[in-house]
Amino acid sequence: ELVFRTDNLTKVYQTGEVKVFALAGVDLELFSGELAVLLGPSGSGKSTLLNILGGLDHATDGRVWFHDLELTDLGDRGLTRFRRDHVGFVFQFYNLVPSLTARENVQLVTDVARDPMTPEEALERVGLSHRLDHFPAQLSGGEQQRVAIARAVAKRPEVLLCDEPTGALDSKTGIQVLEVLKHLNEELGTSTVVITHAAEIRKMAHRVIWFQDGRIANTEINDERLEPA
Ligand code: ADP
Ligand code: ADP
């Protein structure tokens, strides 16, 4: 079953006379439960795609579907509802509230979600049961990112979108964070898209998509279930 499909997805940024095609016609299918990774040089369109899939940004042209819901038909209110109901985000910087503990940071989400995990379960799933009452400043960078991941999955989103989750971490810690994402993808079946420069993710991902100049330059499939018939 498809979770996302795009057709000729295009995003143009215009600054004065200059037009930049951040996405220059992307056709993509992502299956439910997949772990997909986006690779490619800086400026090739990876974040732009992730932001449109997550309903953070509007396309200029082309179409995007989440199951049968056409995101490119929605206005800002519809996109807000889509994000709230279906999407968890993880970014390079953790954006934790410094005055709240790990548990309280996750609770900000579980208090308002429809069918959340407990904060304790979410933090247990990222290996932080021993850090529930620590404040962000008492945690390492990798631990802070794991709190941010727990916060993102605590509402049981169908989709988890991660933009450079390893960008601020050393490579060993970055790999641990990617392993947490892989583990959550397997345990919860969350469809996951990750932008990272950490090459190790290629072995963990079901699908690796290379971007170049706003286009998909190559795709590698590591799971026979995803092979086109
Ligand atoms: P990547 O994530 O692969 O580094 P991006 O999606 O961030 O690439 O950017 C793709 C292109 O779009 C780049 O040329 C970038 O400079 C341009 N771009 C991204 N966001 C904006 C913006 N808000 N205004 C103008 N140009 C932008
Ligand atoms: P506006 O932004 O002008 O309020 P929306 O884009 O929110 O318009 O809504 C357009 C249509 O899409 C509405 O009929 C709404 O019911 C439907 N819709 C919006 N979000 C969702 C969603 N998450 N799931 C299903 N239908 C939705």
PDB file of C-alpha atoms and ligand atoms in Angstrom:
ATOM      1  CA  GLU A   1       0.000   0.000   0.000  1.00  0.00           C
ATOM      2  CA  LEU A   2       1.251   3.467  -0.884  1.00  0.00           C
ATOM      3  CA  VAL A   3       1.601   6.091   1.820  1.00  0.00           C
ATOM      4  CA  PHE A   4       2.878   8.920  -0.420  1.00  0.00           C
ATOM      5  CA  ARG A   5       2.743   9.464  -4.148  1.00  0.00           C
ATOM      6  CA  THR A   6       3.943  12.511  -6.041  1.00  0.00           C
ATOM      7  CA  ASP A   7       3.338  13.446  -9.666  1.00  0.00           C
ATOM      8  CA  ASN A   8       5.613  16.005 -11.350  1.00  0.00           C
ATOM      9  CA  LEU A   9       6.166  17.703  -7.997  1.00  0.00           C
ATOM     10  CA  THR A  10       7.711  21.110  -8.590  1.00  0.00           C
ATOM     11  CA  LYS A  11       8.850  23.883  -6.263  1.00  0.00           C
ATOM     12  CA  VAL A  12      10.156  27.154  -7.633  1.00  0.00           C
ATOM     13  CA  TYR A  13      11.747  29.886  -5.537  1.00  0.00           C
ATOM     14  CA  GLN A  14      11.932  33.260  -7.198  1.00  0.00           C
ATOM     15  CA  THR A  15      14.300  35.934  -5.907  1.00  0.00           C
ATOM     16  CA  GLY A  16      14.168  38.979  -8.168  1.00  0.00           C
ATOM     17  CA  GLU A  17      14.883  37.808 -11.706  1.00  0.00           C
ATOM     18  CA  VAL A  18      16.333  34.472 -10.594  1.00  0.00           C
ATOM     19  CA  LYS A  19      14.200  31.330 -10.521  1.00  0.00           C
ATOM     20  CA  VAL A  20      15.479  28.310  -8.607  1.00  0.00           C
ATOM     21  CA  PHE A  21      13.832  24.948  -9.268  1.00  0.00           C
ATOM     22  CA  ALA A  22      14.237  23.399  -5.813  1.00  0.00           C
ATOM     23  CA  LEU A  23      12.138  20.486  -7.135  1.00  0.00           C
ATOM     24  CA  ALA A  24      12.058  20.093 -10.905  1.00  0.00           C
ATOM     25  CA  GLY A  25       9.395  17.429 -11.440  1.00  0.00           C
ATOM     26  CA  VAL A  26       9.667  14.620  -8.882  1.00  0.00           C
ATOM     27  CA  ASP A  27       7.689  11.373  -9.330  1.00  0.00           C
ATOM     28  CA  LEU A  28       7.911   9.251  -6.221  1.00  0.00           C
ATOM     29  CA  GLU A  29       6.067   6.373  -4.563  1.00  0.00           C
ATOM     30  CA  LEU A  30       6.681   5.445  -0.929  1.00  0.00           C
ATOM     31  CA  PHE A  31       5.110   2.357   0.583  1.00  0.00           C
ATOM     32  CA  SER A  32       3.519   2.027   3.976  1.00  0.00           C
ATOM     33  CA  GLY A  33       6.060   0.890   6.572  1.00  0.00           C
ATOM     34  CA  GLU A  34       9.080   1.806   4.469  1.00  0.00           C
ATOM     35  CA  LEU A  35      12.289   3.338   5.739  1.00  0.00           C
ATOM     36  CA  ALA A  36      13.472   5.569   2.892  1.00  0.00           C
ATOM     37  CA  VAL A  37      16.576   7.738   2.893  1.00  0.00           C
ATOM     38  CA  LEU A  38      17.234  10.835   0.785  1.00  0.00           C
ATOM     39  CA  LEU A  39      20.856  11.448  -0.187  1.00  0.00           C
ATOM     40  CA  GLY A  40      22.436  14.047  -2.445  1.00  0.00           C
ATOM     41  CA  PRO A  41      24.446  17.266  -2.412  1.00  0.00           C
ATOM     42  CA  SER A  42      23.454  20.326  -0.442  1.00  0.00           C
ATOM     43  CA  GLY A  43      20.845  22.313  -2.349  1.00  0.00           C
ATOM     44  CA  SER A  44      19.576  19.329  -4.359  1.00  0.00           C
ATOM     45  CA  GLY A  45      16.008  19.581  -3.007  1.00  0.00           C
ATOM     46  CA  LYS A  46      15.871  17.011  -0.195  1.00  0.00           C
ATOM     47  CA  SER A  47      14.505  19.332   2.517  1.00  0.00           C
ATOM     48  CA  THR A  48      12.069  20.908   0.107  1.00  0.00           C
ATOM     49  CA  LEU A  49      10.602  17.483  -0.677  1.00  0.00           C
ATOM     50  CA  LEU A  50      10.432  16.493   2.995  1.00  0.00           C
ATOM     51  CA  ASN A  51       8.698  19.765   3.901  1.00  0.00           C
ATOM     52  CA  ILE A  52       6.062  19.303   1.196  1.00  0.00           C
ATOM     53  CA  LEU A  53       5.438  15.641   2.154  1.00  0.00           C
ATOM     54  CA  GLY A  54       5.018  16.782   5.768  1.00  0.00           C
ATOM     55  CA  GLY A  55       2.604  19.584   4.917  1.00  0.00           C
ATOM     56  CA  LEU A  56       5.017  22.306   6.061  1.00  0.00           C
ATOM     57  CA  ASP A  57       5.206  23.878   2.616  1.00  0.00           C
ATOM     58  CA  HIS A  58       3.133  24.199  -0.555  1.00  0.00           C
ATOM     59  CA  ALA A  59       4.208  22.941  -3.973  1.00  0.00           C
ATOM     60  CA  THR A  60       4.388  25.299  -6.943  1.00  0.00           C
ATOM     61  CA  ASP A  61       3.164  22.668  -9.403  1.00  0.00           C
ATOM     62  CA  GLY A  62       2.430  18.957  -9.563  1.00  0.00           C
ATOM     63  CA  ARG A  63       0.550  16.865  -7.023  1.00  0.00           C
ATOM     64  CA  VAL A  64       1.117  14.944  -3.754  1.00  0.00           C
ATOM     65  CA  TRP A  65      -1.132  12.355  -2.197  1.00  0.00           C
ATOM     66  CA  PHE A  66      -1.065  10.893   1.302  1.00  0.00           C
ATOM     67  CA  HIS A  67      -3.144   7.753   0.694  1.00  0.00           C
ATOM     68  CA  ASP A  68      -6.275   9.238  -0.963  1.00  0.00           C
ATOM     69  CA  LEU A  69      -5.833  12.691   0.538  1.00  0.00           C
ATOM     70  CA  GLU A  70      -4.409  15.109  -2.027  1.00  0.00           C
ATOM     71  CA  LEU A  71      -2.171  17.420   0.003  1.00  0.00           C
ATOM     72  CA  THR A  72      -1.845  19.787  -2.938  1.00  0.00           C
ATOM     73  CA  ASP A  73      -5.605  20.474  -2.633  1.00  0.00           C
ATOM     74  CA  LEU A  74      -5.362  21.543   1.013  1.00  0.00           C
ATOM     75  CA  GLY A  75      -5.055  25.024   2.384  1.00  0.00           C
ATOM     76  CA  ASP A  76      -3.102  25.933   5.482  1.00  0.00           C
ATOM     77  CA  ARG A  77      -5.801  24.686   7.852  1.00  0.00           C
ATOM     78  CA  GLY A  78      -5.996  21.326   6.075  1.00  0.00           C
ATOM     79  CA  LEU A  79      -2.220  20.950   6.139  1.00  0.00           C
ATOM     80  CA  THR A  80      -2.141  21.786   9.843  1.00  0.00           C
ATOM     81  CA  ARG A  81      -4.724  19.092  10.485  1.00  0.00           C
ATOM     82  CA  PHE A  82      -2.786  16.604   8.310  1.00  0.00           C
ATOM     83  CA  ARG A  83       0.435  17.270  10.243  1.00  0.00           C
ATOM     84  CA  ARG A  84      -1.267  17.017  13.605  1.00  0.00           C
ATOM     85  CA  ASP A  85      -3.040  13.738  12.791  1.00  0.00           C
ATOM     86  CA  HIS A  86      -0.394  11.871  10.816  1.00  0.00           C
ATOM     87  CA  VAL A  87       3.164  13.265  10.935  1.00  0.00           C
ATOM     88  CA  GLY A  88       6.040  13.305  13.415  1.00  0.00           C
ATOM     89  CA  PHE A  89       9.061  15.497  12.667  1.00  0.00           C
ATOM     90  CA  VAL A  90      12.682  15.272  13.767  1.00  0.00           C
ATOM     91  CA  PHE A  91      15.134  18.038  12.863  1.00  0.00           C
ATOM     92  CA  GLN A  92      18.862  18.614  13.238  1.00  0.00           C
ATOM     93  CA  PHE A  93      18.316  20.712  16.355  1.00  0.00           C
ATOM     94  CA  TYR A  94      16.278  19.099  19.084  1.00  0.00           C
ATOM     95  CA  ASN A  95      14.104  22.057  20.129  1.00  0.00           C
ATOM     96  CA  LEU A  96      13.509  20.678  23.613  1.00  0.00           C
ATOM     97  CA  VAL A  97      12.124  23.009  26.268  1.00  0.00           C
ATOM     98  CA  PRO A  98      15.128  23.554  28.587  1.00  0.00           C
ATOM     99  CA  SER A  99      13.060  24.037  31.744  1.00  0.00           C
ATOM    100  CA  LEU A 100      11.226  20.716  31.317  1.00  0.00           C
ATOM    101  CA  THR A 101      12.501  17.183  31.967  1.00  0.00           C
ATOM    102  CA  ALA A 102      12.670  14.526  29.247  1.00  0.00           C
ATOM    103  CA  ARG A 103       9.345  13.139  30.459  1.00  0.00           C
ATOM    104  CA  GLU A 104       7.708  16.595  30.521  1.00  0.00           C
ATOM    105  CA  ASN A 105       8.983  17.421  27.033  1.00  0.00           C
ATOM    106  CA  VAL A 106       7.275  14.293  25.678  1.00  0.00           C
ATOM    107  CA  GLN A 107       4.192  15.000  27.781  1.00  0.00           C
ATOM    108  CA  LEU A 108       3.648  18.264  25.887  1.00  0.00           C
ATOM    109  CA  VAL A 109       2.633  16.049  22.960  1.00  0.00           C
ATOM    110  CA  THR A 110       0.948  13.163  24.774  1.00  0.00           C
ATOM    111  CA  ASP A 111      -1.323  15.558  26.694  1.00  0.00           C
ATOM    112  CA  VAL A 112      -2.992  16.724  23.468  1.00  0.00           C
ATOM    113  CA  ALA A 113      -2.771  13.657  21.170  1.00  0.00           C
ATOM    114  CA  ARG A 114      -5.740  11.394  20.437  1.00  0.00           C
ATOM    115  CA  ASP A 115      -4.249   7.948  21.130  1.00  0.00           C
ATOM    116  CA  PRO A 116      -0.743   8.538  22.455  1.00  0.00           C
ATOM    117  CA  MET A 117       1.745   6.300  24.188  1.00  0.00           C
ATOM    118  CA  THR A 118       2.669   7.258  27.711  1.00  0.00           C
ATOM    119  CA  PRO A 119       5.790   9.449  27.878  1.00  0.00           C
ATOM    120  CA  GLU A 120       7.455   6.550  29.711  1.00  0.00           C
ATOM    121  CA  GLU A 121       6.745   4.136  26.845  1.00  0.00           C
ATOM    122  CA  ALA A 122       7.983   6.603  24.222  1.00  0.00           C
ATOM    123  CA  LEU A 123      11.218   7.199  26.139  1.00  0.00           C
ATOM    124  CA  GLU A 124      11.642   3.477  26.762  1.00  0.00           C
ATOM    125  CA  ARG A 125      11.397   2.841  23.006  1.00  0.00           C
ATOM    126  CA  VAL A 126      14.389   5.135  22.405  1.00  0.00           C
ATOM    127  CA  GLY A 127      16.396   3.604  25.259  1.00  0.00           C
ATOM    128  CA  LEU A 128      16.020   6.468  27.749  1.00  0.00           C
ATOM    129  CA  SER A 129      14.107   4.881  30.627  1.00  0.00           C
ATOM    130  CA  HIS A 130      16.975   5.881  32.915  1.00  0.00           C
ATOM    131  CA  ARG A 131      16.744   9.565  31.912  1.00  0.00           C
ATOM    132  CA  LEU A 132      13.052  10.378  32.529  1.00  0.00           C
ATOM    133  CA  ASP A 133      13.684  13.155  35.052  1.00  0.00           C
ATOM    134  CA  HIS A 134      16.789  14.660  33.467  1.00  0.00           C
ATOM    135  CA  PHE A 135      16.714  18.133  31.954  1.00  0.00           C
ATOM    136  CA  PRO A 136      18.052  18.695  28.417  1.00  0.00           C
ATOM    137  CA  ALA A 137      21.236  20.335  29.740  1.00  0.00           C
ATOM    138  CA  GLN A 138      21.969  17.133  31.693  1.00  0.00           C
ATOM    139  CA  LEU A 139      21.763  14.996  28.543  1.00  0.00           C
ATOM    140  CA  SER A 140      24.285  14.382  25.753  1.00  0.00           C
ATOM    141  CA  GLY A 141      23.488  15.506  22.207  1.00  0.00           C
ATOM    142  CA  GLY A 142      22.545  11.975  21.197  1.00  0.00           C
ATOM    143  CA  GLU A 143      20.278  11.629  24.229  1.00  0.00           C
ATOM    144  CA  GLN A 144      18.600  14.965  23.503  1.00  0.00           C
ATOM    145  CA  GLN A 145      17.929  13.841  19.944  1.00  0.00           C
ATOM    146  CA  ARG A 146      16.451  10.589  21.280  1.00  0.00           C
ATOM    147  CA  VAL A 147      14.089  12.633  23.497  1.00  0.00           C
ATOM    148  CA  ALA A 148      13.099  14.592  20.381  1.00  0.00           C
ATOM    149  CA  ILE A 149      12.466  11.290  18.566  1.00  0.00           C
ATOM    150  CA  ALA A 150      10.392  10.007  21.504  1.00  0.00           C
ATOM    151  CA  ARG A 151       8.367  13.221  21.361  1.00  0.00           C
ATOM    152  CA  ALA A 152       7.836  12.749  17.607  1.00  0.00           C
ATOM    153  CA  VAL A 153       6.608   9.135  17.856  1.00  0.00           C
ATOM    154  CA  ALA A 154       4.625   9.450  21.103  1.00  0.00           C
ATOM    155  CA  LYS A 155       1.418  10.370  19.255  1.00  0.00           C
ATOM    156  CA  ARG A 156       1.871   7.222  17.065  1.00  0.00           C
ATOM    157  CA  PRO A 157       2.085   9.115  13.781  1.00  0.00           C
ATOM    158  CA  GLU A 158       1.798   7.054  10.622  1.00  0.00           C
ATOM    159  CA  VAL A 159       4.739   8.974   9.149  1.00  0.00           C
ATOM    160  CA  LEU A 160       8.049  10.089  10.664  1.00  0.00           C
ATOM    161  CA  LEU A 161      10.039  12.693   8.708  1.00  0.00           C
ATOM    162  CA  CYS A 162      13.625  13.344   9.778  1.00  0.00           C
ATOM    163  CA  ASP A 163      15.680  16.204   8.330  1.00  0.00           C
ATOM    164  CA  GLU A 164      19.369  15.704   9.166  1.00  0.00           C
ATOM    165  CA  PRO A 165      18.723  14.114  12.578  1.00  0.00           C
ATOM    166  CA  THR A 166      22.437  13.298  12.786  1.00  0.00           C
ATOM    167  CA  GLY A 167      23.650  16.695  11.562  1.00  0.00           C
ATOM    168  CA  ALA A 168      24.800  17.977  14.946  1.00  0.00           C
ATOM    169  CA  LEU A 169      26.221  14.666  16.227  1.00  0.00           C
ATOM    170  CA  ASP A 170      29.567  12.925  15.908  1.00  0.00           C
ATOM    171  CA  SER A 171      29.486   9.931  13.599  1.00  0.00           C
ATOM    172  CA  LYS A 172      29.315   7.246  16.287  1.00  0.00           C
ATOM    173  CA  THR A 173      26.420   8.966  18.071  1.00  0.00           C
ATOM    174  CA  GLY A 174      24.784   9.651  14.718  1.00  0.00           C
ATOM    175  CA  ILE A 175      24.783   5.943  13.894  1.00  0.00           C
ATOM    176  CA  GLN A 176      23.158   5.183  17.265  1.00  0.00           C
ATOM    177  CA  VAL A 177      20.387   7.658  16.448  1.00  0.00           C
ATOM    178  CA  LEU A 178      19.864   6.059  13.021  1.00  0.00           C
ATOM    179  CA  GLU A 179      19.671   2.653  14.707  1.00  0.00           C
ATOM    180  CA  VAL A 180      16.926   4.014  16.978  1.00  0.00           C
ATOM    181  CA  LEU A 181      14.998   5.187  13.890  1.00  0.00           C
ATOM    182  CA  LYS A 182      15.451   1.769  12.246  1.00  0.00           C
ATOM    183  CA  HIS A 183      14.285   0.023  15.415  1.00  0.00           C
ATOM    184  CA  LEU A 184      11.156   2.229  15.658  1.00  0.00           C
ATOM    185  CA  ASN A 185      10.410   1.626  11.974  1.00  0.00           C
ATOM    186  CA  GLU A 186      10.489  -2.132  12.629  1.00  0.00           C
ATOM    187  CA  GLU A 187       8.664  -2.116  15.967  1.00  0.00           C
ATOM    188  CA  LEU A 188       5.930   0.415  15.189  1.00  0.00           C
ATOM    189  CA  GLY A 189       5.730   0.082  11.387  1.00  0.00           C
ATOM    190  CA  THR A 190       6.053   3.858  11.092  1.00  0.00           C
ATOM    191  CA  SER A 191       6.732   4.953   7.508  1.00  0.00           C
ATOM    192  CA  THR A 192       9.987   6.877   7.824  1.00  0.00           C
ATOM    193  CA  VAL A 193      11.891   9.255   5.543  1.00  0.00           C
ATOM    194  CA  VAL A 194      15.364  10.366   6.626  1.00  0.00           C
ATOM    195  CA  ILE A 195      17.729  12.957   5.183  1.00  0.00           C
ATOM    196  CA  THR A 196      21.265  12.269   6.366  1.00  0.00           C
ATOM    197  CA  HIS A 197      24.851  12.382   5.239  1.00  0.00           C
ATOM    198  CA  ALA A 198      25.696   9.303   7.324  1.00  0.00           C
ATOM    199  CA  ALA A 199      26.463   6.614   4.746  1.00  0.00           C
ATOM    200  CA  GLU A 200      25.676   3.840   7.261  1.00  0.00           C
ATOM    201  CA  ILE A 201      21.971   4.419   6.748  1.00  0.00           C
ATOM    202  CA  ARG A 202      22.196   2.891   3.274  1.00  0.00           C
ATOM    203  CA  LYS A 203      22.461  -0.559   4.853  1.00  0.00           C
ATOM    204  CA  MET A 204      19.441   0.090   7.107  1.00  0.00           C
ATOM    205  CA  ALA A 205      17.078   1.629   4.554  1.00  0.00           C
ATOM    206  CA  HIS A 206      14.591  -0.184   2.340  1.00  0.00           C
ATOM    207  CA  ARG A 207      14.998   2.473  -0.342  1.00  0.00           C
ATOM    208  CA  VAL A 208      17.787   4.965  -1.031  1.00  0.00           C
ATOM    209  CA  ILE A 209      16.943   7.934  -3.252  1.00  0.00           C
ATOM    210  CA  TRP A 210      19.671  10.201  -4.631  1.00  0.00           C
ATOM    211  CA  PHE A 211      18.791  13.788  -5.478  1.00  0.00           C
ATOM    212  CA  GLN A 212      20.596  16.030  -7.907  1.00  0.00           C
ATOM    213  CA  ASP A 213      19.418  19.482  -9.050  1.00  0.00           C
ATOM    214  CA  GLY A 214      15.852  18.996  -7.818  1.00  0.00           C
ATOM    215  CA  ARG A 215      15.442  15.628  -9.512  1.00  0.00           C
ATOM    216  CA  ILE A 216      15.711  11.982  -8.507  1.00  0.00           C
ATOM    217  CA  ALA A 217      19.032  10.909 -10.019  1.00  0.00           C
ATOM    218  CA  ASN A 218      18.994   7.297  -8.825  1.00  0.00           C
ATOM    219  CA  THR A 219      17.068   4.889  -6.590  1.00  0.00           C
ATOM    220  CA  GLU A 220      18.402   1.776  -4.870  1.00  0.00           C
ATOM    221  CA  ILE A 221      15.952  -0.757  -3.440  1.00  0.00           C
ATOM    222  CA  ASN A 222      17.175  -3.070  -0.668  1.00  0.00           C
ATOM    223  CA  ASP A 223      13.963  -4.963  -0.028  1.00  0.00           C
ATOM    224  CA  GLU A 224      12.437  -7.310  -2.589  1.00  0.00           C
ATOM    225  CA  ARG A 225       8.924  -6.466  -1.373  1.00  0.00           C
ATOM    226  CA  LEU A 226       9.389  -3.016  -2.909  1.00  0.00           C
ATOM    227  CA  GLU A 227      10.633  -4.189  -6.320  1.00  0.00           C
ATOM    228  CA  PRO A 228       8.355  -3.113  -9.155  1.00  0.00           C
ATOM    229  CA  ALA A 229       6.447  -6.138 -10.503  1.00  0.00           C
TER     230      ALA A 229
HETATM  231  P1  ADP B   1      18.856  20.205   0.307  1.00  0.00           P
HETATM  232  O1  ADP B   1      17.912  19.852   1.393  1.00  0.00           O
HETATM  233  O2  ADP B   1      19.119  19.078  -0.642  1.00  0.00           O
HETATM  234  O3  ADP B   1      20.131  20.827   0.814  1.00  0.00           O
HETATM  235  P2  ADP B   1      16.951  22.318  -0.246  1.00  0.00           P
HETATM  236  O4  ADP B   1      15.669  21.630  -0.500  1.00  0.00           O
HETATM  237  O5  ADP B   1      17.183  22.920   1.078  1.00  0.00           O
HETATM  238  O6  ADP B   1      18.162  21.332  -0.613  1.00  0.00           O
HETATM  239  O7  ADP B   1      17.139  23.485  -1.332  1.00  0.00           O
HETATM  240  C1  ADP B   1      16.934  23.278  -2.731  1.00  0.00           C
HETATM  241  C2  ADP B   1      17.181  24.592  -3.459  1.00  0.00           C
HETATM  242  O8  ADP B   1      16.141  25.522  -3.106  1.00  0.00           O
HETATM  243  C3  ADP B   1      18.497  25.272  -3.125  1.00  0.00           C
HETATM  244  O9  ADP B   1      18.986  25.895  -4.299  1.00  0.00           O
HETATM  245  C4  ADP B   1      18.093  26.289  -2.094  1.00  0.00           C
HETATM  246  O10 ADP B   1      18.991  27.382  -2.101  1.00  0.00           O
HETATM  247  C5  ADP B   1      16.719  26.706  -2.585  1.00  0.00           C
HETATM  248  N1  ADP B   1      15.861  27.174  -1.478  1.00  0.00           N
HETATM  249  C6  ADP B   1      15.426  26.428  -0.432  1.00  0.00           C
HETATM  250  N2  ADP B   1      14.633  27.159   0.380  1.00  0.00           N
HETATM  251  C7  ADP B   1      14.556  28.397  -0.174  1.00  0.00           C
HETATM  252  C8  ADP B   1      13.883  29.605   0.202  1.00  0.00           C
HETATM  253  N3  ADP B   1      13.107  29.681   1.292  1.00  0.00           N
HETATM  254  N4  ADP B   1      14.032  30.685  -0.608  1.00  0.00           N
HETATM  255  C9  ADP B   1      14.799  30.626  -1.714  1.00  0.00           C
HETATM  256  N5  ADP B   1      15.450  29.512  -2.130  1.00  0.00           N
HETATM  257  C10 ADP B   1      15.340  28.411  -1.360  1.00  0.00           C
HETATM  258  P1  ADP B   2      -9.095  25.586   4.245  1.00  0.00           P
HETATM  259  O1  ADP B   2      -7.610  25.622   4.468  1.00  0.00           O
HETATM  260  O2  ADP B   2      -9.568  26.588   3.241  1.00  0.00           O
HETATM  261  O3  ADP B   2      -9.867  25.583   5.518  1.00  0.00           O
HETATM  262  P2  ADP B   2      -8.790  22.797   3.933  1.00  0.00           P
HETATM  263  O4  ADP B   2      -7.644  22.614   3.011  1.00  0.00           O
HETATM  264  O5  ADP B   2      -8.598  22.727   5.395  1.00  0.00           O
HETATM  265  O6  ADP B   2      -9.447  24.180   3.556  1.00  0.00           O
HETATM  266  O7  ADP B   2      -9.910  21.711   3.595  1.00  0.00           O
HETATM  267  C1  ADP B   2     -10.176  21.262   2.280  1.00  0.00           C
HETATM  268  C2  ADP B   2     -10.965  19.957   2.372  1.00  0.00           C
HETATM  269  O8  ADP B   2     -10.088  18.860   2.691  1.00  0.00           O
HETATM  270  C3  ADP B   2     -12.036  19.999   3.448  1.00  0.00           C
HETATM  271  O9  ADP B   2     -13.234  19.513   2.898  1.00  0.00           O
HETATM  272  C4  ADP B   2     -11.551  19.054   4.527  1.00  0.00           C
HETATM  273  O10 ADP B   2     -12.615  18.337   5.096  1.00  0.00           O
HETATM  274  C5  ADP B   2     -10.604  18.126   3.802  1.00  0.00           C
HETATM  275  N1  ADP B   2      -9.483  17.751   4.693  1.00  0.00           N
HETATM  276  C6  ADP B   2      -8.583  18.609   5.203  1.00  0.00           C
HETATM  277  N2  ADP B   2      -7.689  17.971   5.989  1.00  0.00           N
HETATM  278  C7  ADP B   2      -8.036  16.665   5.983  1.00  0.00           C
HETATM  279  C8  ADP B   2      -7.499  15.489   6.617  1.00  0.00           C
HETATM  280  N3  ADP B   2      -6.415  15.529   7.426  1.00  0.00           N
HETATM  281  N4  ADP B   2      -8.107  14.312   6.383  1.00  0.00           N
HETATM  282  C9  ADP B   2      -9.177  14.257   5.572  1.00  0.00           C
HETATM  283  N5  ADP B   2      -9.747  15.328   4.946  1.00  0.00           N
HETATM  284  C10 ADP B   2      -9.190  16.517   5.144  1.00  0.00           C
END
